[in-house]
Short mmCIF file of C-alpha atoms and ligand atoms in Angstrom, two decimals:
data_model
loop_
_atom_site.label_atom_id
_atom_site.label_comp_id
_atom_site.label_asym_id
_atom_site.label_seq_id
_atom_site.Cartn_x
_atom_site.Cartn_y
_atom_site.Cartn_z
CA UNK B 1 17.21 7.94 -3.27
CA UNK B 2 16.56 10.34 -5.74
CA UNK B 3 19.56 11.65 -7.30
CA UNK B 4 21.82 12.59 -4.22
CA UNK B 5 20.98 16.05 -2.84
CA UNK B 6 24.92 16.50 -3.12
CA UNK B 7 25.12 15.80 -6.81
CA UNK B 8 22.08 18.45 -7.58
CA UNK B 9 23.32 21.02 -5.45
CA UNK B 10 26.86 20.82 -7.18
CA UNK B 11 24.69 20.79 -11.16
CA UNK B 12 23.03 23.99 -9.31
CA UNK B 13 26.26 25.90 -9.12
CA UNK B 14 27.39 24.55 -12.69
CA UNK B 15 24.12 26.54 -14.02
CA UNK B 16 24.96 29.51 -11.49
CA UNK B 17 28.71 29.71 -13.13
CA UNK B 18 27.36 30.43 -16.43
CA UNK B 19 24.52 32.94 -15.32
CA UNK B 20 25.67 36.53 -15.63
CA UNK B 21 23.13 38.15 -13.16
CA UNK B 22 24.49 35.72 -10.09
CA UNK B 23 26.95 37.30 -7.95
CA UNK B 24 28.22 39.85 -11.53
CA UNK B 25 30.37 41.22 -8.77
CA UNK B 26 32.38 38.23 -8.96
CA UNK B 27 34.88 37.94 -12.07
CA UNK B 28 37.36 35.43 -13.11
CA UNK B 29 39.27 33.81 -10.37
CA UNK B 30 37.58 35.14 -7.36
CA UNK B 31 34.42 34.23 -8.74
CA UNK B 32 35.79 30.68 -9.41
CA UNK B 33 37.66 30.81 -5.75
CA UNK B 34 34.02 31.77 -4.74
CA UNK B 35 32.24 29.19 -6.22
CA UNK B 36 34.44 26.40 -4.84
CA UNK B 37 33.76 27.65 -1.16
CA UNK B 38 30.42 27.85 -1.89
CA UNK B 39 30.38 23.82 -3.10
CA UNK B 40 32.20 22.77 -0.26
CA UNK B 41 29.99 24.52 2.51
CA UNK B 42 26.95 23.44 0.95
CA UNK B 43 28.03 19.62 0.62
CA UNK B 44 29.59 18.57 3.92
CA UNK B 45 27.55 19.07 7.19
CA UNK B 46 28.86 21.31 9.87
CA UNK B 47 28.59 19.15 12.63
CA UNK B 48 27.68 15.59 12.79
CA UNK B 49 26.88 14.19 16.34
CA UNK B 50 26.64 10.68 17.59
CA UNK B 51 25.71 9.23 20.80
CA UNK B 52 25.03 5.72 21.85
CA UNK B 53 21.56 5.95 24.57
CA UNK B 54 22.11 3.83 27.16
CA UNK B 55 18.55 2.02 27.75
CA UNK B 56 17.37 -0.49 30.94
CA UNK B 57 15.00 -2.32 28.97
CA UNK B 58 11.78 -3.47 31.04
CA UNK B 59 13.16 -7.00 30.48
CA UNK B 60 16.23 -6.08 32.40
CA UNK B 61 18.55 -6.31 29.82
CA UNK B 62 20.47 -2.91 28.94
CA UNK B 63 20.67 -1.88 25.12
CA UNK B 64 22.77 0.92 23.93
CA UNK B 65 20.48 2.65 20.92
CA UNK B 66 22.52 4.85 18.65
CA UNK B 67 21.55 8.42 17.87
CA UNK B 68 22.46 10.87 15.60
CA UNK B 69 22.00 14.55 15.23
CA UNK B 70 23.63 15.97 12.36
CA UNK B 71 23.52 19.95 11.41
CA UNK B 72 24.10 20.34 8.00
CA UNK B 73 24.09 24.76 7.66
CA UNK B 74 22.57 27.81 9.41
CA UNK B 75 23.66 30.67 7.91
CA UNK B 76 19.65 31.24 7.27
CA UNK B 77 18.64 31.09 11.15
CA UNK B 78 18.97 28.05 13.34
CA UNK B 79 19.15 24.55 12.61
CA UNK B 80 15.80 22.61 12.07
CA UNK B 81 14.65 19.45 11.09
CA UNK B 82 12.97 16.34 11.98
CA UNK B 83 13.99 13.48 14.70
CA UNK B 84 13.59 9.52 12.72
CA UNK B 85 13.04 6.68 15.02
CA UNK B 86 13.70 3.91 12.27
CA UNK B 87 14.98 0.85 12.12
CA UNK B 88 17.32 1.06 8.56
CA UNK B 89 18.47 4.96 9.58
CA UNK B 90 21.91 5.75 8.88
CA UNK B 91 24.45 8.69 8.90
CA UNK B 92 24.33 9.02 5.17
CA UNK B 93 20.56 9.16 5.15
CA UNK B 94 20.28 11.59 7.96
CA UNK B 95 23.09 13.99 6.11
CA UNK B 96 21.12 13.66 3.25
CA UNK B 97 18.04 14.58 4.79
CA UNK B 98 19.37 17.19 6.86
CA UNK B 99 20.68 18.71 3.58
CA UNK B 100 17.33 18.86 1.73
CA UNK B 101 15.79 20.62 4.92
CA UNK B 102 18.96 23.46 4.31
CA UNK B 103 17.69 23.53 0.52
CA UNK B 104 13.85 23.33 1.78
CA UNK B 105 13.69 26.55 3.88
CA UNK B 106 16.11 28.40 1.54
CA UNK B 107 13.97 28.02 -1.46
CA UNK B 108 10.94 29.20 0.60
CA UNK B 109 12.27 31.54 2.49
CA UNK B 110 12.00 30.08 5.91
CA UNK B 111 14.88 32.01 8.41
CA UNK B 112 16.06 28.31 9.60
CA UNK B 113 18.55 26.28 8.52
CA UNK B 114 18.96 22.55 7.85
CA UNK B 115 19.56 19.85 10.12
CA UNK B 116 18.03 16.25 11.00
CA UNK B 117 17.87 14.26 13.29
CA UNK B 118 17.73 9.76 13.58
CA UNK B 119 17.45 6.99 16.17
CA UNK B 120 18.09 3.79 14.94
CA UNK B 121 14.83 1.55 16.67
CA UNK B 122 11.50 0.00 15.33
CA UNK B 123 9.49 1.85 17.65
CA UNK B 124 7.17 -1.04 17.56
CA UNK B 125 9.21 -2.92 19.38
CA UNK B 126 9.72 -0.71 22.49
CA UNK B 127 7.11 -0.13 25.48
CA UNK B 128 5.42 3.59 25.88
CA UNK B 129 7.93 3.71 28.51
CA UNK B 130 10.88 2.80 26.87
CA UNK B 131 10.02 5.26 24.24
CA UNK B 132 9.94 7.78 26.98
CA UNK B 133 13.15 7.22 28.81
CA UNK B 134 14.75 7.06 24.68
CA UNK B 135 13.21 10.33 24.27
CA UNK B 136 14.16 11.94 26.95
CA UNK B 137 17.95 10.49 26.72
CA UNK B 138 18.03 11.84 22.89
CA UNK B 139 17.51 15.60 24.80
CA UNK B 140 20.28 14.85 27.37
CA UNK B 141 22.87 13.30 25.35
CA UNK B 142 22.51 16.33 23.30
CA UNK B 143 21.04 19.37 25.51
CA UNK B 144 24.12 21.42 24.29
CA UNK B 145 23.67 21.80 21.07
CA UNK B 146 19.57 21.81 20.62
CA UNK B 147 17.23 25.00 21.92
CA UNK B 148 15.01 27.41 20.64
CA UNK B 149 18.38 29.73 19.00
CA UNK B 150 20.18 26.84 17.97
CA UNK B 151 18.90 23.72 16.69
CA UNK B 152 14.98 22.75 16.53
CA UNK B 153 13.49 19.37 15.98
CA UNK B 154 10.16 18.13 14.83
CA UNK B 155 8.62 15.02 14.49
CA UNK B 156 9.30 12.58 11.22
CA UNK B 157 8.84 9.16 10.52
CA UNK B 158 8.03 7.15 13.67
CA UNK B 159 8.30 10.31 15.92
CA UNK B 160 4.68 12.48 16.38
CA UNK B 161 3.53 15.15 18.92
CA UNK B 162 3.83 12.59 21.61
CA UNK B 163 7.45 12.24 21.64
CA UNK B 164 7.84 16.10 21.12
CA UNK B 165 5.96 17.07 24.00
CA UNK B 166 8.56 14.24 26.12
CA UNK B 167 11.59 16.33 24.93
CA UNK B 168 9.97 19.51 25.01
CA UNK B 169 9.42 18.75 28.61
CA UNK B 170 13.08 17.37 29.34
CA UNK B 171 14.65 20.15 27.90
CA UNK B 172 12.46 22.50 30.07
CA UNK B 173 13.68 20.01 33.17
CA UNK B 174 17.68 20.44 31.80
CA UNK B 175 17.87 24.16 31.20
CA UNK B 176 15.33 25.71 33.95
CA UNK B 177 13.88 29.54 33.50
CA UNK B 178 14.67 29.15 30.49
CA UNK B 179 12.48 30.13 27.06
CA UNK B 180 11.10 26.15 25.94
CA UNK B 181 8.48 26.13 23.75
CA UNK B 182 10.73 27.31 20.39
CA UNK B 183 12.55 24.30 21.68
CA UNK B 184 10.54 21.40 19.73
CA UNK B 185 8.13 21.92 17.09
CA UNK B 186 5.50 19.71 16.47
CA UNK B 187 3.74 19.88 19.30
CA UNK B 188 0.35 18.70 21.07
CA UNK B 189 -2.05 22.32 20.62
CA UNK B 190 -2.06 21.92 24.95
CA UNK B 191 1.79 22.10 25.06
CA UNK B 192 2.37 24.67 22.70
CA UNK B 193 1.37 23.07 19.11
CA UNK B 194 0.24 25.25 16.45
CA UNK B 195 -3.61 25.16 15.44
CA UNK B 196 -3.10 23.35 11.24
CA UNK B 197 0.08 22.02 11.73
CA UNK B 198 -0.69 18.31 11.27
CA UNK B 199 -2.66 19.74 7.69
CA UNK B 200 -0.31 21.46 6.68
CA UNK B 201 1.44 19.06 4.53
CA UNK B 202 -0.79 18.00 2.78
CA UNK B 203 -2.98 21.06 1.87
CA UNK B 204 0.56 22.45 0.97
CA UNK B 205 1.04 20.08 -1.64
CA UNK B 206 -2.94 20.33 -2.65
CA UNK B 207 -2.12 24.09 -3.36
CA UNK B 208 1.25 23.56 -5.35
CA UNK B 209 -0.73 21.78 -7.36
CA UNK B 210 -4.02 23.96 -7.87
CA UNK B 211 -2.10 26.65 -7.88
CA UNK B 212 -0.43 25.91 -10.78
CA UNK B 213 -2.88 24.08 -12.48
CA UNK B 214 -5.55 27.11 -12.00
CA UNK B 215 -4.21 30.07 -10.77
CA UNK B 216 -0.75 30.18 -12.74
CA UNK B 217 -2.44 28.77 -15.87
CA UNK B 218 -5.29 31.21 -16.11
CA UNK B 219 -3.16 34.60 -15.08
CA UNK B 220 -0.52 33.36 -17.76
CA UNK B 221 -1.66 32.17 -20.24
CA UNK B 222 -0.34 33.66 -23.00
CA UNK B 223 3.00 33.84 -21.91
CA UNK B 224 2.81 30.37 -21.50
CA UNK B 225 1.83 29.90 -25.34
CA UNK B 226 4.45 32.33 -26.41
CA UNK B 227 7.14 30.25 -24.44
CA UNK B 228 7.71 27.83 -27.10
CA UNK B 229 8.64 25.37 -23.82
CA UNK B 230 7.13 22.10 -24.16
CA UNK B 231 6.48 21.61 -19.89
CA UNK B 232 4.18 24.69 -21.02
CA UNK B 233 2.36 23.28 -23.83
CA UNK B 234 1.67 20.25 -21.61
CA UNK B 235 0.39 22.81 -19.16
CA UNK B 236 -1.72 24.94 -21.58
CA UNK B 237 -2.90 21.09 -23.36
CA UNK B 238 -4.51 20.41 -19.28
CA UNK B 239 -6.33 24.23 -19.15
CA UNK B 240 -10.36 23.80 -18.16
CA UNK B 241 -9.77 20.11 -18.35
CA UNK B 242 -12.02 17.19 -15.69
CA UNK B 243 -9.19 15.87 -14.32
CA UNK B 244 -8.93 12.07 -13.32
CA UNK B 245 -6.58 11.83 -10.00
CA UNK B 246 -5.06 8.85 -8.45
CA UNK B 247 -3.35 8.97 -4.63
CA UNK B 248 -0.94 6.87 -3.32
CA UNK B 249 -0.88 6.45 0.62
CA UNK B 250 -4.29 7.99 2.54
CA UNK B 251 -2.33 8.31 5.67
CA UNK B 252 -1.60 12.20 7.52
CA UNK B 253 -0.38 13.78 4.06
CA UNK B 254 -2.73 11.46 1.60
CA UNK B 255 -6.31 11.97 3.20
CA UNK B 256 -5.83 15.73 3.51
CA UNK B 257 -4.31 16.27 -0.37
CA UNK B 258 -7.82 13.91 -1.10
CA UNK B 259 -10.06 15.56 0.86
CA UNK B 260 -8.96 19.05 -0.56
CA UNK B 261 -8.88 17.87 -4.05
CA UNK B 262 -12.63 16.45 -3.21
CA UNK B 263 -13.95 19.51 -2.19
CA UNK B 264 -11.90 22.16 -4.79
CA UNK B 265 -14.17 24.23 -6.29
CA UNK B 266 -11.47 25.56 -8.52
CA UNK B 267 -10.86 22.53 -10.99
CA UNK B 268 -12.90 19.77 -12.10
CA UNK B 269 -11.62 16.98 -10.03
CA UNK B 270 -12.54 13.34 -9.97
CA UNK B 271 -10.20 11.44 -7.48
CA UNK B 272 -10.50 7.71 -9.26
CA UNK B 273 -7.67 5.61 -7.38
CA UNK B 274 -6.06 5.62 -3.77
CA UNK B 275 -4.25 3.00 -2.03
CA UNK B 276 -2.42 2.65 1.17
CA UNK B 277 -0.53 -0.53 2.47
CA UNK B 278 -3.08 -2.75 1.52
CA UNK B 279 -4.89 -1.99 -1.93
CA UNK B 280 -6.14 0.32 -4.15
CA UNK B 281 -9.42 1.24 -4.72
CA UNK B 282 -10.65 2.20 -7.68
CA UNK B 283 -13.73 3.68 -8.94
CA UNK B 284 -14.13 5.68 -12.92
CA UNK B 285 -16.92 7.69 -11.48
CA UNK B 286 -15.08 8.97 -8.66
CA UNK B 287 -14.61 7.99 -5.25
CA UNK B 288 -16.34 9.25 -1.87
CA UNK B 289 -13.95 10.61 -0.12
CA UNK B 290 -15.68 11.83 3.23
CA UNK B 291 -16.44 8.50 3.11
CA UNK B 292 -13.50 6.88 2.71
CA UNK B 293 -12.01 9.05 5.54
CA UNK B 294 -14.89 8.51 7.77
CA UNK B 295 -13.57 5.00 7.85
CA UNK B 296 -9.99 4.93 7.97
CA UNK B 297 -10.36 6.91 10.97
CA UNK B 298 -12.34 4.06 12.72
CA UNK B 299 -9.70 1.76 11.12
CA UNK B 300 -6.72 2.22 12.39
CA UNK B 301 -6.09 4.65 9.35
CA UNK B 302 -6.64 1.58 6.76
CA UNK B 303 -8.32 1.67 3.74
CA UNK B 304 -11.62 -1.08 3.50
CA UNK B 305 -9.34 -4.01 2.28
CA UNK B 306 -11.86 -6.36 1.18
CA UNK B 307 -15.67 -6.52 0.04
CA UNK B 308 -16.81 -6.92 3.35
CA UNK B 309 -15.26 -4.34 4.51
CA UNK B 310 -16.17 -2.29 1.21
CA UNK B 311 -19.88 -2.66 2.20
CA UNK B 312 -18.89 -1.85 5.83
CA UNK B 313 -17.72 1.50 4.50
CA UNK B 314 -21.17 1.65 2.71
CA UNK B 315 -18.33 2.70 -0.55
CA UNK B 316 -18.34 1.58 -4.34
CA UNK B 317 -14.96 0.78 -5.95
CA UNK B 318 -13.61 -2.10 -7.11
CA UNK B 319 -10.92 -3.69 -5.01
CA UNK B 320 -6.73 -3.93 -7.05
CA UNK B 321 -3.56 -4.74 -6.36
CA UNK B 322 -1.97 -2.23 -4.01
CA UNK B 323 0.87 -0.97 -6.42
CA UNK B 324 -1.43 -0.56 -9.71
CA UNK B 325 -2.67 2.66 -8.56
CA UNK B 326 0.77 3.87 -10.33
CA UNK B 327 0.22 2.72 -13.66
CA UNK B 328 -3.13 3.68 -13.91
CA UNK B 329 -4.42 6.12 -16.87
CA UNK B 330 -4.77 8.76 -14.75
CA UNK B 331 -4.47 13.01 -15.24
CA UNK B 332 -2.92 13.83 -12.50
CA UNK B 333 -0.74 10.82 -9.88
CA UNK B 334 0.36 12.38 -5.99
CA UNK B 335 2.58 10.22 -4.19
CA UNK B 336 2.03 10.18 -0.93
CA UNK B 337 3.20 7.35 0.85
CA UNK B 338 6.96 6.29 0.84
CA UNK B 339 10.25 7.17 -1.08
CA UNK B 340 11.67 5.48 -3.88
CA UNK B 341 7.43 4.26 -5.45
CA UNK B 342 8.77 5.20 -9.21
CA UNK B 343 11.60 3.36 -10.13
CA UNK B 344 13.63 2.03 -13.34
CA UNK B 345 11.25 -0.91 -13.55
CA UNK B 346 7.98 0.78 -13.49
CA UNK B 347 8.71 4.49 -14.69
CA UNK B 348 8.26 3.41 -18.24
CA UNK B 349 4.11 2.51 -17.57
CA UNK B 350 3.98 5.62 -15.84
CA UNK B 351 0.97 7.36 -17.85
CA UNK B 352 0.15 10.53 -15.53
CA UNK B 353 0.95 13.40 -16.89
CA UNK B 354 1.32 15.92 -13.81
CA UNK B 355 3.20 13.76 -10.78
CA UNK B 356 3.05 15.85 -7.36
CA UNK B 357 5.68 14.63 -4.81
CA UNK B 358 3.96 14.41 -1.20
CA UNK B 359 6.44 11.84 -0.04
CA UNK B 360 10.03 12.65 0.08
CA UNK B 361 12.00 11.00 -2.63
CA UNK B 362 9.17 9.12 -3.61
CA UNK B 363 10.96 8.82 -7.20
CA UNK B 364 14.19 7.92 -8.21
CA UNK B 365 17.19 9.57 -9.94
CA UNK B 366 17.00 7.49 -12.98
CA UNK B 367 13.42 7.65 -13.05
CA UNK B 368 13.22 11.14 -12.68
CA UNK B 369 15.91 12.17 -15.25
CA UNK B 370 13.51 9.57 -17.73
CA UNK B 371 10.00 11.10 -16.34
CA UNK B 372 12.12 14.51 -17.52
CA UNK B 373 12.46 13.41 -20.35
CA UNK B 374 9.25 12.64 -21.16
CA UNK B 375 8.21 16.30 -20.06
CA UNK B 376 6.02 14.87 -17.40
CA UNK B 377 5.62 17.97 -15.45
CA UNK B 378 7.19 16.88 -11.67
CA UNK B 379 6.08 19.14 -8.73
CA UNK B 380 9.05 17.88 -6.40
CA UNK B 381 9.27 17.07 -2.72
CA UNK B 382 11.45 20.34 -2.22
CA UNK B 383 8.43 22.63 -3.17
CA UNK B 384 5.34 20.84 -2.39
CA UNK B 385 5.53 19.28 1.12
CA UNK B 386 7.33 22.30 3.03
CA UNK B 387 3.86 23.18 4.37
CA UNK B 388 4.88 21.23 7.62
CA UNK B 389 8.33 22.72 8.26
CA UNK B 390 6.61 26.43 6.86
CA UNK B 391 3.85 25.54 9.52
CA UNK B 392 6.34 25.05 12.38
CA UNK B 393 8.00 28.53 11.32
CA UNK B 394 4.55 29.62 12.32
CA UNK B 395 4.73 27.54 15.74
CA UNK B 396 8.08 28.44 16.61
CA UNK B 397 6.91 32.18 16.54
CA UNK B 398 3.57 32.03 18.28
CA UNK B 399 5.95 29.91 20.99
CA UNK B 400 8.07 32.99 21.82
CA UNK B 401 5.11 35.24 21.67
CA UNK B 402 3.12 33.23 23.57
CA UNK B 403 0.28 34.38 21.33
CA UNK B 404 -1.91 31.61 19.23
CA UNK B 405 -3.27 31.88 15.76
CA UNK B 406 -6.42 30.92 14.58
CA UNK B 407 -6.67 28.10 12.08
CA UNK B 408 -7.52 30.09 9.33
CA UNK B 409 -4.50 32.53 10.11
CA UNK B 410 -2.25 29.92 9.69
CA UNK B 411 -3.74 27.99 6.99
CA UNK B 412 -3.50 31.92 5.09
CA UNK B 413 -0.12 32.15 6.29
CA UNK B 414 0.84 29.11 4.60
CA UNK B 415 -0.45 29.83 1.52
CA UNK B 416 1.01 33.32 1.38
CA UNK B 417 4.51 32.07 1.98
CA UNK B 418 4.61 28.97 -0.72
CA UNK B 419 2.93 31.31 -3.32
CA UNK B 420 5.73 33.92 -2.92
CA UNK B 421 8.08 31.31 -3.91
CA UNK B 422 5.47 29.68 -6.65
CA UNK B 423 5.73 33.49 -8.08
CA UNK B 424 9.35 32.98 -8.28
CA UNK B 425 9.65 29.34 -9.70
CA UNK B 426 7.02 28.78 -11.86
CA UNK B 427 7.39 31.49 -14.22
CA UNK B 428 11.37 30.53 -14.88
CA UNK B 429 10.49 26.52 -15.40
CA UNK B 430 8.18 27.38 -17.62
CA UNK B 431 10.73 29.05 -19.21
CA UNK B 432 13.99 27.59 -19.03
CA UNK B 433 14.98 23.69 -19.97
CA UNK B 434 15.58 22.97 -16.05
CA UNK B 435 13.06 20.89 -14.29
CA UNK B 436 11.09 22.21 -11.64
CA UNK B 437 13.26 20.24 -9.25
CA UNK B 438 16.57 22.29 -10.18
CA UNK B 439 14.72 24.70 -10.92
CA UNK B 440 14.07 24.92 -7.06
CA UNK B 441 17.90 23.70 -6.17
CA UNK B 442 18.84 26.43 -8.38
CA UNK B 443 16.81 29.16 -6.47
CA UNK B 444 17.98 28.10 -3.49
CA UNK B 445 21.59 27.67 -3.70
CA UNK B 446 21.09 31.44 -5.19
CA UNK B 447 19.89 32.59 -2.02
CA UNK B 448 22.41 30.61 0.23
CA UNK B 449 24.97 31.67 -1.81
CA UNK B 450 24.57 35.45 -2.02
CA UNK B 451 23.53 35.15 1.99
CA UNK B 452 27.20 33.87 2.71
CA UNK B 453 28.78 36.17 0.31
CA UNK B 454 27.24 39.28 1.74
CA UNK B 455 28.36 37.73 4.94
CA UNK B 456 32.15 37.70 4.06
CA UNK B 457 32.17 34.00 4.13
CA UNK B 458 33.30 32.81 0.76
CA UNK B 459 37.13 33.08 1.09
P1 LIG X 1 1.39 8.10 7.04
O1 LIG X 1 2.30 6.92 7.70
O2 LIG X 1 0.41 9.12 8.24
O3 LIG X 1 0.76 7.91 6.09
C1 LIG X 1 1.65 6.33 5.29
C2 LIG X 1 0.18 5.85 4.59
O4 LIG X 1 1.15 5.43 2.75
C3 LIG X 1 -0.57 5.10 4.55
O5 LIG X 1 -1.91 5.27 4.22
C4 LIG X 1 0.02 3.76 4.40
O6 LIG X 1 -0.92 2.84 4.59
C5 LIG X 1 0.66 3.99 3.25
N1 LIG X 1 1.18 2.94 2.51
C6 LIG X 1 2.69 2.86 3.07
N2 LIG X 1 3.57 1.63 2.45
C7 LIG X 1 2.16 2.09 0.84
C8 LIG X 1 2.81 1.29 -0.01
N3 LIG X 1 3.70 0.92 -0.30
N4 LIG X 1 1.90 1.81 -1.42
C9 LIG X 1 0.65 2.69 -0.90
N5 LIG X 1 0.40 3.42 0.37
C10 LIG X 1 1.39 2.81 1.40
O7 LIG X 1 2.43 8.94 6.93
P2 LIG X 1 2.12 10.33 6.37
O8 LIG X 1 2.38 11.37 7.66
O9 LIG X 1 0.76 10.68 5.29
O10 LIG X 1 3.64 10.99 5.28
C11 LIG X 1 3.76 10.45 3.85
C12 LIG X 1 4.83 10.77 3.12
O11 LIG X 1 5.33 12.02 3.45
C13 LIG X 1 6.10 10.02 4.27
O12 LIG X 1 7.10 9.76 3.10
C14 LIG X 1 6.59 11.07 5.14
O13 LIG X 1 8.16 11.13 5.23
C15 LIG X 1 6.22 12.31 3.96
N6 LIG X 1 6.18 13.65 4.78
C16 LIG X 1 5.14 13.72 5.52
C17 LIG X 1 5.26 14.70 6.20
C18 LIG X 1 4.22 15.43 7.04
O14 LIG X 1 3.91 16.40 7.77
N7 LIG X 1 3.43 14.18 7.81
C19 LIG X 1 6.28 16.27 5.98
C20 LIG X 1 6.71 15.84 4.63
C21 LIG X 1 7.16 14.56 4.20
#
């Protein structure tokens, strides 16, 4: 895991305590008391629900499947967060992810709180009929605590639009006559899903990078130069430079990052390496991303993994061991596969100058500290991969109004929302000593604290 979310929240509060512009009306003992109060509110979830879903299997066996819903905080709006179907998911992980959702929504000013769900199964071990029943039971067992104005789940690892459609249908049956389109997001388009939802995370990840390396850098070059800040100097050194890029993961998030980078007119990008669960493909002259996306679409999502498949895909590339991608000499490394990919054993060999987190927690806490000491620019998950939850918010609004946006409208609103966050956190990052991750946490905790204080909840 990346440095525990809770401990970064504590560090953010310490930083805010010293900041005289933060809640200046609170002084001395009152200030200490308020900060203690925020600390306890944010470091514990409001509710942890656990049930054992009873499931008759097709083979006649009956099993009880542990399932969770954690509601961390709803001061900014209804609880919101995905449901993960995975055999290793556990209560602590779900609490940590729910906390991250509270902070992600706060930093991007999305009017939702934070929640997360988990079901301890490997979905590959179940028939479709059984998975359908697991989804229905999840909704039945937690039907009192979810709903469009209470808690709105979405897909996560092991779940997709199919499961959200099933769950919404069950919610509708349990609550006849009530509004139901906003009860789940990440649904299929015909069931009230949003155009642009599938590509939103990858597009947002790439935009967080492009905005920093192009828009922000060009608009603020002189200001950056005057900051005497090592991160700012590293950024200036990349101005107008051709950029060699490596992307770990070529699924929903990684392939969209690749296609955005491939056709970006603002930066001189060359994608020299991509990887998936099997291989790394390398070409110093740049890989043909369009051909590779076409190939994976007809190959269960997998990249060509041997010479024969490369030939079939009509791709020139060198095949390398999968994890070699991480330590290649590139300017930019996008991480869009799994958590804990950069860790104590490989952190010394990371050469990329900029690292962008498309996946959640792809850098361990120790590696994060180490890379920040080396002044690598890291665009963290909380900032970069929020496109999914932002477009989920648009989906929820469209469901309420039963009025749907075009894909361009969704994308433009997504970029507009993310840009507003970048305009707050990028100038801070390039002018103080905190990492970008810490700056995002400080911003999120500040927003939550001020709202709590103004609602009279800091007693
Ligand atoms: P996906 O299942 O579509 O794709 C995952 C990709 O990673 C596949 O190409 C797979 O082959 C590859 N992969 C698996 N193990 C690998 C390894 N060891 N090395 C290199 N590649 C490997 O998943 P996704 O939706 O693209 O999500 C990727 C990550 O982003 C996940 O960690 C997910 O939690 C996170 N995320 C996704 C979204 C979203 O909206 N999809 C939102 C936020 C965060």
